[in-house]
Amino acid sequence: MTTYTCPEALEISTAADGVPVLLTYKAGSTVTPKTEAEAQILADLCAAGVVSVASSKTPKTKAAAEETE
Amino acid sequence: MPLQAALAQVGVAKQTAKGTAIANPEYAFGITDGSILTVDVQQEREARTSAYLASTGVNRTGVVAGFDFSCRAHAGSIGLLSFLTLGTDTFATSTHTLTAGTSVNYATIFGKQGSTVYALQDAKVDSLEFSWDGNAPLGVKASGMGTTVNYSTATFTPGTDDTYAVYMRPAGGTFSVDVDGASGTAAVSTITSGTVTLSRNLQEIMVSGTITPADVFEGALDVDVSFDVVIDDWNLWRTIVTGTSAGTTAAAAPTYGTFSCQFTDGTNTLTLAGSRVAFTADVPSADPAGGPLTLSLAGLSVMPLAGGTPFTATLVGGKGSAY
């Protein structure tokens, strides 16, 4: 799961099944996307330089998890 | 006395839900071509034998209303049209970053001709095309469909009237196309004209019992671009075909590149950009009359490798909050 840092206040307008959705993030906040659509929006904003990655964790495979244990 | 063709305006407003038309446009503007409303009355002759050599009647199967007009790119209204096409707008300070979403919003589209106003509800944008030639103003062509039309009581009091506002132009902007991205062949800025088309592959849903669409539903977003580029050498064309500017055999896979085109209107700017574009180009035609050789690039803009938006429009200016 990737979390993002918002350097400035953001207001995001989008739609889910044709219904308007408004997301707001405060300046300096760290955002963990709650839905796949939100994760996609934040990834696009990261590519555009609007937000930056705060942390990124790749889910471990079962084998890797067992190895760690 | 005939109706006057030049007294026409179009308006747009985002709906809060399907089935809830907005009373007045959020933005209004004049058009350069097209009509204030389209209504496709679908009917055909009945094919049935009789004692006469003629059709016995006509079957009406649908009445599909929509819009299809050309206009200028005013900062406020082009932001809303782009948002309705793409699906997501991120607003920070004075900048809108418009990207592809997983759904798009419904809108009410208003058409005013003289004192007559029609309003189309539950509309979605099917196609939004940006085109320019040299430094002539950026042209926008928008089309789409909706469900039902208010033919009698629609009103037209726009929140923001862009009819007399300035509009985006190429002059003062920046233009760049790179056929292989960060690889060897350099980006070029000698673009003389171009087109960027966003297509939502909209479909109307017709249900038995109702003559107008029950809904209009978007499909995948296709982004097609074309640029005319004056060339000094064959590097662009050779890179597209072989993968590198010094390549000697046709490449089995496309090379992906980028484009970025920025238009301006005073302090407002609109930048259209794609980060993974597969280009093609025909060999430019020779011309006995002479002149600079121009390569016509055609590109398909797709998602980045890791997924994401195939296209980004960045608007500085326009609405002071997210659309």
Short mmCIF file of C-alpha atoms in Angstrom, two decimals:
data_model
loop_
_atom_site.label_atom_id
_atom_site.label_comp_id
_atom_site.label_asym_id
_atom_site.label_seq_id
_atom_site.Cartn_x
_atom_site.Cartn_y
_atom_site.Cartn_z
CA MET A 1 0.00 0.00 0.00
CA THR A 2 1.40 3.38 -1.02
CA THR A 3 0.79 6.47 1.06
CA TYR A 4 1.25 9.97 -0.28
CA THR A 5 2.25 13.36 1.06
CA CYS A 6 0.27 16.40 -0.09
CA PRO A 7 2.52 19.47 -0.04
CA GLU A 8 -0.47 21.77 -0.48
CA ALA A 9 -4.21 21.59 0.12
CA LEU A 10 -5.99 19.52 -2.54
CA GLU A 11 -9.60 19.32 -3.59
CA ILE A 12 -10.42 16.38 -5.82
CA SER A 13 -13.65 16.14 -7.76
CA THR A 14 -14.45 12.83 -9.39
CA ALA A 15 -17.31 10.41 -9.89
CA ALA A 16 -18.27 6.94 -8.72
CA ASP A 17 -20.94 5.28 -10.83
CA GLY A 18 -21.90 8.69 -12.19
CA VAL A 19 -22.34 10.24 -8.74
CA PRO A 20 -20.08 13.18 -7.83
CA VAL A 21 -17.42 12.50 -5.19
CA LEU A 22 -15.39 15.22 -3.49
CA LEU A 23 -12.17 14.44 -1.62
CA THR A 24 -10.21 17.05 0.32
CA TYR A 25 -6.70 16.77 1.72
CA LYS A 26 -5.00 19.29 3.99
CA ALA A 27 -1.61 20.78 3.20
CA GLY A 28 1.18 18.61 4.58
CA SER A 29 -1.11 15.66 5.22
CA THR A 30 -0.23 12.03 4.60
CA VAL A 31 -2.92 10.23 2.68
CA THR A 32 -3.67 6.53 2.63
CA PRO A 33 -6.08 5.77 -0.22
CA LYS A 34 -9.26 4.08 0.97
CA THR A 35 -10.47 2.83 -2.39
CA GLU A 36 -8.89 1.58 -5.58
CA ALA A 37 -10.22 4.64 -7.42
CA GLU A 38 -8.60 6.96 -4.86
CA ALA A 39 -5.32 5.04 -5.16
CA GLN A 40 -5.45 5.48 -8.93
CA ILE A 41 -6.08 9.22 -8.64
CA LEU A 42 -3.19 9.65 -6.21
CA ALA A 43 -0.86 7.60 -8.42
CA ASP A 44 -1.74 9.87 -11.36
CA LEU A 45 -1.14 12.95 -9.21
CA CYS A 46 2.20 11.51 -8.11
CA ALA A 47 3.19 11.03 -11.76
CA ALA A 48 2.16 14.64 -12.41
CA GLY A 49 4.26 15.85 -9.46
CA VAL A 50 1.27 17.09 -7.46
CA VAL A 51 1.82 14.67 -4.52
CA SER A 52 4.82 12.59 -3.48
CA VAL A 53 5.20 9.07 -2.14
CA ALA A 54 5.42 8.98 1.68
CA SER A 55 5.87 5.24 1.92
CA SER A 56 5.31 2.21 -0.23
CA LYS A 57 4.86 -1.32 1.02
CA THR A 58 4.60 -4.21 -1.38
CA PRO A 59 2.40 -7.00 -0.03
CA LYS A 60 4.58 -9.98 0.83
CA THR A 61 4.09 -13.26 -0.94
CA LYS A 62 3.35 -16.24 1.29
CA ALA A 63 6.85 -17.62 0.68
CA ALA A 64 8.49 -14.31 1.54
CA ALA A 65 6.40 -13.99 4.68
CA GLU A 66 7.40 -17.50 5.80
CA GLU A 67 11.06 -16.72 5.10
CA THR A 68 10.84 -13.60 7.26
CA GLU A 69 9.30 -15.59 10.07
CA MET B 1 -39.57 36.97 -39.72
CA PRO B 2 -36.88 34.25 -39.84
CA LEU B 3 -35.06 33.18 -36.72
CA GLN B 4 -31.56 34.57 -36.42
CA ALA B 5 -28.78 31.95 -36.73
CA ALA B 6 -26.09 34.00 -34.97
CA LEU B 7 -27.97 34.47 -31.70
CA ALA B 8 -26.90 31.20 -30.16
CA GLN B 9 -25.25 30.13 -26.91
CA VAL B 10 -24.56 26.84 -25.22
CA GLY B 11 -24.40 26.22 -21.49
CA VAL B 12 -23.07 23.43 -19.30
CA ALA B 13 -23.64 22.46 -15.67
CA LYS B 14 -22.54 19.40 -13.70
CA GLN B 15 -25.41 17.46 -12.14
CA THR B 16 -25.37 16.19 -8.58
CA ALA B 17 -27.15 13.02 -9.61
CA LYS B 18 -28.73 11.31 -12.59
CA GLY B 19 -32.29 12.50 -13.09
CA THR B 20 -31.71 15.85 -11.40
CA ALA B 21 -31.40 18.50 -14.10
CA ILE B 22 -29.71 21.76 -13.19
CA ALA B 23 -31.86 24.86 -13.62
CA ASN B 24 -29.27 27.13 -15.23
CA PRO B 25 -25.82 26.79 -16.84
CA GLU B 26 -22.74 27.00 -14.67
CA TYR B 27 -20.87 28.20 -17.76
CA ALA B 28 -22.19 29.58 -21.04
CA PHE B 29 -20.38 30.44 -24.25
CA GLY B 30 -20.85 31.05 -27.94
CA ILE B 31 -20.19 28.41 -30.58
CA THR B 32 -18.20 28.52 -33.81
CA ASP B 33 -20.02 25.68 -35.52
CA GLY B 34 -22.75 23.12 -34.90
CA SER B 35 -26.13 23.52 -33.31
CA ILE B 36 -27.49 24.18 -29.83
CA LEU B 37 -28.98 20.70 -29.60
CA THR B 38 -29.13 17.52 -31.65
CA VAL B 39 -32.14 15.25 -31.74
CA ASP B 40 -31.85 12.03 -33.70
CA VAL B 41 -35.35 10.82 -34.47
CA GLN B 42 -34.82 7.20 -35.44
CA GLN B 43 -37.51 5.87 -37.76
CA GLU B 44 -37.75 3.81 -40.90
CA ARG B 45 -40.34 2.54 -43.37
CA GLU B 46 -42.36 -0.49 -42.39
CA ALA B 47 -41.28 -3.41 -44.61
CA ARG B 48 -44.50 -5.36 -45.11
CA THR B 49 -46.26 -6.52 -48.22
CA SER B 50 -49.66 -5.21 -49.23
CA ALA B 51 -51.83 -4.82 -52.31
CA TYR B 52 -49.93 -1.64 -53.24
CA LEU B 53 -46.28 -1.03 -54.17
CA ALA B 54 -45.53 1.26 -51.26
CA SER B 55 -44.72 1.17 -47.60
CA THR B 56 -47.64 0.90 -45.24
CA GLY B 57 -46.19 3.18 -42.58
CA VAL B 58 -43.19 4.23 -40.52
CA ASN B 59 -41.80 2.78 -37.29
CA ARG B 60 -40.22 5.13 -34.79
CA THR B 61 -37.73 3.29 -32.57
CA GLY B 62 -35.95 6.02 -30.66
CA VAL B 63 -35.43 9.72 -30.08
CA VAL B 64 -31.88 10.32 -28.93
CA ALA B 65 -30.92 13.85 -27.98
CA GLY B 66 -27.40 15.12 -27.71
CA PHE B 67 -25.08 17.95 -28.49
CA ASP B 68 -22.46 18.52 -31.18
CA PHE B 69 -20.85 21.92 -31.37
CA SER B 70 -17.52 23.64 -31.84
CA CYS B 71 -16.35 26.43 -29.58
CA ARG B 72 -13.33 28.24 -28.21
CA ALA B 73 -11.42 27.10 -25.15
CA HIS B 74 -12.32 29.60 -22.45
CA ALA B 75 -10.49 28.82 -19.20
CA GLY B 76 -13.61 28.32 -17.11
CA SER B 77 -15.77 26.31 -19.48
CA ILE B 78 -13.00 24.22 -21.04
CA GLY B 79 -12.09 23.06 -17.55
CA LEU B 80 -15.65 21.83 -17.00
CA LEU B 81 -15.87 20.18 -20.44
CA SER B 82 -12.52 18.45 -19.88
CA PHE B 83 -13.60 17.32 -16.42
CA LEU B 84 -16.87 15.92 -17.75
CA THR B 85 -14.91 14.01 -20.40
CA LEU B 86 -12.08 12.69 -18.25
CA GLY B 87 -13.73 12.20 -14.86
CA THR B 88 -11.32 13.59 -12.28
CA ASP B 89 -10.18 17.10 -11.39
CA THR B 90 -7.61 17.83 -8.70
CA PHE B 91 -7.52 21.47 -7.68
CA ALA B 92 -4.62 23.03 -5.79
CA THR B 93 -4.23 26.82 -5.45
CA SER B 94 -5.07 27.89 -9.01
CA THR B 95 -4.23 24.72 -10.92
CA HIS B 96 -6.56 21.97 -12.12
CA THR B 97 -5.00 18.60 -12.94
CA LEU B 98 -7.57 16.75 -15.04
CA THR B 99 -7.09 13.00 -15.37
CA ALA B 100 -9.04 9.93 -16.39
CA GLY B 101 -11.34 8.58 -13.70
CA THR B 102 -13.22 5.32 -13.38
CA SER B 103 -16.54 7.08 -14.02
CA VAL B 104 -17.76 10.42 -15.33
CA ASN B 105 -20.39 12.84 -14.09
CA TYR B 106 -23.75 13.65 -15.62
CA ALA B 107 -24.37 17.16 -16.90
CA THR B 108 -27.19 19.35 -18.09
CA ILE B 109 -26.45 20.87 -21.49
CA PHE B 110 -28.31 24.05 -22.40
CA GLY B 111 -28.92 25.40 -25.88
CA LYS B 112 -30.22 28.93 -26.46
CA GLN B 113 -31.26 30.19 -29.90
CA GLY B 114 -32.73 33.66 -29.72
CA SER B 115 -35.22 33.51 -26.88
CA THR B 116 -35.75 29.75 -27.12
CA VAL B 117 -33.96 27.56 -24.56
CA TYR B 118 -33.72 23.78 -24.54
CA ALA B 119 -32.02 21.76 -21.82
CA LEU B 120 -30.74 18.21 -22.14
CA GLN B 121 -30.42 16.34 -18.86
CA ASP B 122 -28.31 13.34 -17.83
CA ALA B 123 -25.85 14.14 -20.58
CA LYS B 124 -22.31 12.85 -20.88
CA VAL B 125 -19.53 13.93 -23.20
CA ASP B 126 -18.74 11.36 -25.87
CA SER B 127 -15.93 13.16 -27.65
CA LEU B 128 -13.84 16.22 -26.94
CA GLU B 129 -11.46 17.30 -29.66
CA PHE B 130 -8.83 20.02 -29.44
CA SER B 131 -7.34 21.23 -32.72
CA TRP B 132 -5.14 24.07 -33.86
CA ASP B 133 -3.27 25.24 -36.92
CA GLY B 134 -0.31 27.56 -36.57
CA ASN B 135 -1.26 30.30 -34.16
CA ALA B 136 -4.97 30.34 -34.93
CA PRO B 137 -7.13 30.01 -31.79
CA LEU B 138 -7.44 26.58 -30.22
CA GLY B 139 -10.64 24.98 -31.49
CA VAL B 140 -12.75 22.64 -29.40
CA LYS B 141 -15.36 20.22 -30.72
CA ALA B 142 -17.65 18.60 -28.16
CA SER B 143 -20.30 15.99 -28.70
CA GLY B 144 -22.34 13.73 -26.49
CA MET B 145 -25.73 12.37 -25.58
CA GLY B 146 -28.30 12.63 -22.82
CA THR B 147 -31.65 11.20 -21.85
CA THR B 148 -34.49 13.70 -21.97
CA VAL B 149 -34.94 17.25 -23.21
CA ASN B 150 -36.82 20.03 -21.51
CA TYR B 151 -38.49 21.54 -24.57
CA SER B 152 -40.65 24.11 -22.85
CA THR B 153 -39.52 25.52 -19.48
CA ALA B 154 -35.72 25.56 -19.59
CA THR B 155 -33.97 28.71 -18.40
CA PHE B 156 -30.63 30.26 -19.26
CA THR B 157 -29.03 32.41 -16.57
CA PRO B 158 -25.38 31.35 -16.54
CA GLY B 159 -23.26 31.46 -13.40
CA THR B 160 -20.30 32.47 -15.55
CA ASP B 161 -20.84 33.78 -19.05
CA ASP B 162 -17.73 33.06 -21.13
CA THR B 163 -19.36 34.36 -24.30
CA TYR B 164 -17.20 37.47 -24.32
CA ALA B 165 -14.20 36.04 -22.49
CA VAL B 166 -10.73 35.56 -23.96
CA TYR B 167 -9.77 32.09 -25.13
CA MET B 168 -6.75 29.81 -25.45
CA ARG B 169 -4.33 30.34 -28.32
CA PRO B 170 -1.10 28.67 -29.34
CA ALA B 171 0.85 31.97 -29.40
CA GLY B 172 2.99 32.21 -26.26
CA GLY B 173 2.59 28.49 -25.53
CA THR B 174 5.06 25.65 -25.80
CA PHE B 175 4.83 22.56 -27.98
CA SER B 176 6.87 19.40 -27.85
CA VAL B 177 6.67 15.87 -29.18
CA ASP B 178 9.17 13.11 -28.48
CA VAL B 179 8.64 9.88 -30.42
CA ASP B 180 10.72 7.72 -28.09
CA GLY B 181 10.40 9.42 -24.70
CA ALA B 182 13.63 9.50 -22.72
CA SER B 183 15.50 7.39 -25.31
CA GLY B 184 17.92 8.63 -27.95
CA THR B 185 15.92 10.75 -30.38
CA ALA B 186 15.48 14.31 -29.16
CA ALA B 187 12.10 15.95 -28.68
CA VAL B 188 11.08 18.42 -31.35
CA SER B 189 9.17 21.63 -30.98
CA THR B 190 8.53 22.37 -34.66
CA ILE B 191 4.84 21.46 -34.48
CA THR B 192 2.80 23.44 -37.00
CA SER B 193 -0.64 22.02 -36.26
CA GLY B 194 -2.26 19.29 -34.25
CA THR B 195 -5.29 17.49 -32.95
CA VAL B 196 -5.93 15.80 -29.61
CA THR B 197 -9.13 13.74 -29.43
CA LEU B 198 -10.62 12.22 -26.29
CA SER B 199 -13.30 9.61 -26.99
CA ARG B 200 -15.48 8.08 -24.29
CA ASN B 201 -17.22 5.51 -26.52
CA LEU B 202 -20.58 6.52 -25.10
CA GLN B 203 -23.57 4.23 -25.65
CA GLU B 204 -27.22 4.98 -25.12
CA ILE B 205 -29.24 2.40 -23.24
CA MET B 206 -32.64 1.98 -24.87
CA VAL B 207 -35.16 -0.02 -22.88
CA SER B 208 -38.39 -1.39 -24.26
CA GLY B 209 -41.32 0.88 -23.53
CA THR B 210 -39.42 4.19 -23.54
CA ILE B 211 -38.64 6.09 -26.74
CA THR B 212 -35.75 8.08 -25.20
CA PRO B 213 -32.60 6.55 -23.67
CA ALA B 214 -32.89 5.31 -20.10
CA ASP B 215 -29.25 6.17 -19.60
CA VAL B 216 -26.05 6.94 -21.45
CA PHE B 217 -23.05 4.91 -20.45
CA GLU B 218 -19.35 5.58 -21.03
CA GLY B 219 -16.77 3.08 -22.24
CA ALA B 220 -12.99 3.11 -22.17
CA LEU B 221 -11.23 6.40 -22.83
CA ASP B 222 -9.40 6.49 -26.17
CA VAL B 223 -6.88 9.25 -26.74
CA ASP B 224 -5.77 9.89 -30.32
CA VAL B 225 -3.34 12.60 -31.30
CA SER B 226 -1.90 13.93 -34.53
CA PHE B 227 0.80 16.50 -35.09
CA ASP B 228 2.33 18.00 -38.21
CA VAL B 229 6.03 18.49 -37.60
CA VAL B 230 8.57 20.23 -39.83
CA ILE B 231 11.62 17.96 -39.95
CA ASP B 232 15.33 18.58 -40.47
CA ASP B 233 16.20 14.90 -40.85
CA TRP B 234 14.62 11.46 -40.93
CA ASN B 235 15.31 10.65 -37.27
CA LEU B 236 11.69 10.86 -36.09
CA TRP B 237 10.33 8.69 -38.85
CA ARG B 238 13.19 6.18 -38.63
CA THR B 239 12.82 5.95 -34.85
CA ILE B 240 9.11 5.24 -35.20
CA VAL B 241 9.70 2.46 -37.74
CA THR B 242 12.92 0.87 -36.44
CA GLY B 243 13.04 1.89 -32.77
CA THR B 244 16.15 4.09 -33.06
CA SER B 245 17.25 6.94 -35.29
CA ALA B 246 20.04 4.73 -36.70
CA GLY B 247 17.95 1.54 -36.84
CA THR B 248 18.26 -0.71 -39.87
CA THR B 249 15.31 -3.09 -39.46
CA ALA B 250 11.65 -2.64 -38.66
CA ALA B 251 10.96 -2.99 -34.94
CA ALA B 252 8.58 -5.74 -33.80
CA ALA B 253 7.12 -3.56 -31.03
CA PRO B 254 6.18 0.11 -30.97
CA THR B 255 8.38 2.75 -29.44
CA TYR B 256 6.53 4.93 -26.95
CA GLY B 257 6.96 8.67 -26.75
CA THR B 258 5.41 11.74 -25.17
CA PHE B 259 3.79 15.01 -26.11
CA SER B 260 3.02 18.26 -24.36
CA CYS B 261 1.15 21.21 -25.88
CA GLN B 262 0.52 24.35 -23.89
CA PHE B 263 -1.91 27.08 -24.90
CA THR B 264 -2.33 30.44 -23.24
CA ASP B 265 -4.91 33.12 -22.66
CA GLY B 266 -3.30 35.89 -20.62
CA THR B 267 -2.35 34.37 -17.28
CA ASN B 268 -4.38 31.21 -17.89
CA THR B 269 -2.76 28.19 -19.52
CA LEU B 270 -4.00 24.83 -20.75
CA THR B 271 -1.48 22.02 -21.19
CA LEU B 272 -2.45 18.80 -22.96
CA ALA B 273 -0.02 15.96 -22.33
CA GLY B 274 0.46 12.23 -22.80
CA SER B 275 3.28 10.21 -21.29
CA ARG B 276 3.08 6.98 -23.30
CA VAL B 277 2.21 7.47 -26.92
CA ALA B 278 2.84 5.06 -29.78
CA PHE B 279 3.33 7.08 -32.96
CA THR B 280 3.08 6.19 -36.62
CA ALA B 281 3.89 8.33 -39.64
CA ASP B 282 3.74 7.93 -43.37
CA VAL B 283 6.74 8.90 -45.44
CA PRO B 284 6.16 12.59 -46.22
CA SER B 285 5.11 13.41 -49.75
CA ALA B 286 7.58 15.01 -52.09
CA ASP B 287 6.31 18.16 -53.78
CA PRO B 288 7.39 19.56 -57.15
CA ALA B 289 6.46 23.03 -55.90
CA GLY B 290 9.02 22.74 -53.09
CA GLY B 291 8.79 23.71 -49.45
CA PRO B 292 9.73 22.26 -46.05
CA LEU B 293 9.14 18.54 -45.59
CA THR B 294 6.41 17.95 -43.02
CA LEU B 295 5.94 14.70 -41.13
CA SER B 296 2.37 13.94 -40.05
CA LEU B 297 2.53 12.01 -36.79
CA ALA B 298 -0.45 10.00 -35.58
CA GLY B 299 -0.34 8.66 -32.04
CA LEU B 300 -2.28 6.45 -29.67
CA SER B 301 -1.88 7.67 -26.09
CA VAL B 302 -2.24 4.84 -23.58
CA MET B 303 -1.73 4.16 -19.89
CA PRO B 304 1.74 4.29 -18.34
CA LEU B 305 3.31 0.86 -17.81
CA ALA B 306 2.26 0.77 -14.16
CA GLY B 307 -1.27 1.93 -14.99
CA GLY B 308 -2.82 5.35 -14.66
CA THR B 309 -4.20 8.12 -16.82
CA PRO B 310 -3.43 8.01 -20.56
CA PHE B 311 -3.78 11.77 -20.76
CA THR B 312 -3.52 14.78 -18.48
CA ALA B 313 -4.88 18.27 -19.03
CA THR B 314 -3.42 20.89 -16.72
CA LEU B 315 -5.41 24.08 -16.48
CA VAL B 316 -4.04 27.11 -14.67
CA GLY B 317 -6.96 29.43 -14.04
CA GLY B 318 -10.63 28.68 -14.56
CA LYS B 319 -12.84 27.83 -11.61
CA GLY B 320 -11.48 28.67 -8.17
CA SER B 321 -12.25 25.21 -6.82
CA ALA B 322 -12.51 21.69 -8.16
CA TYR B 323 -15.09 21.26 -10.93
#
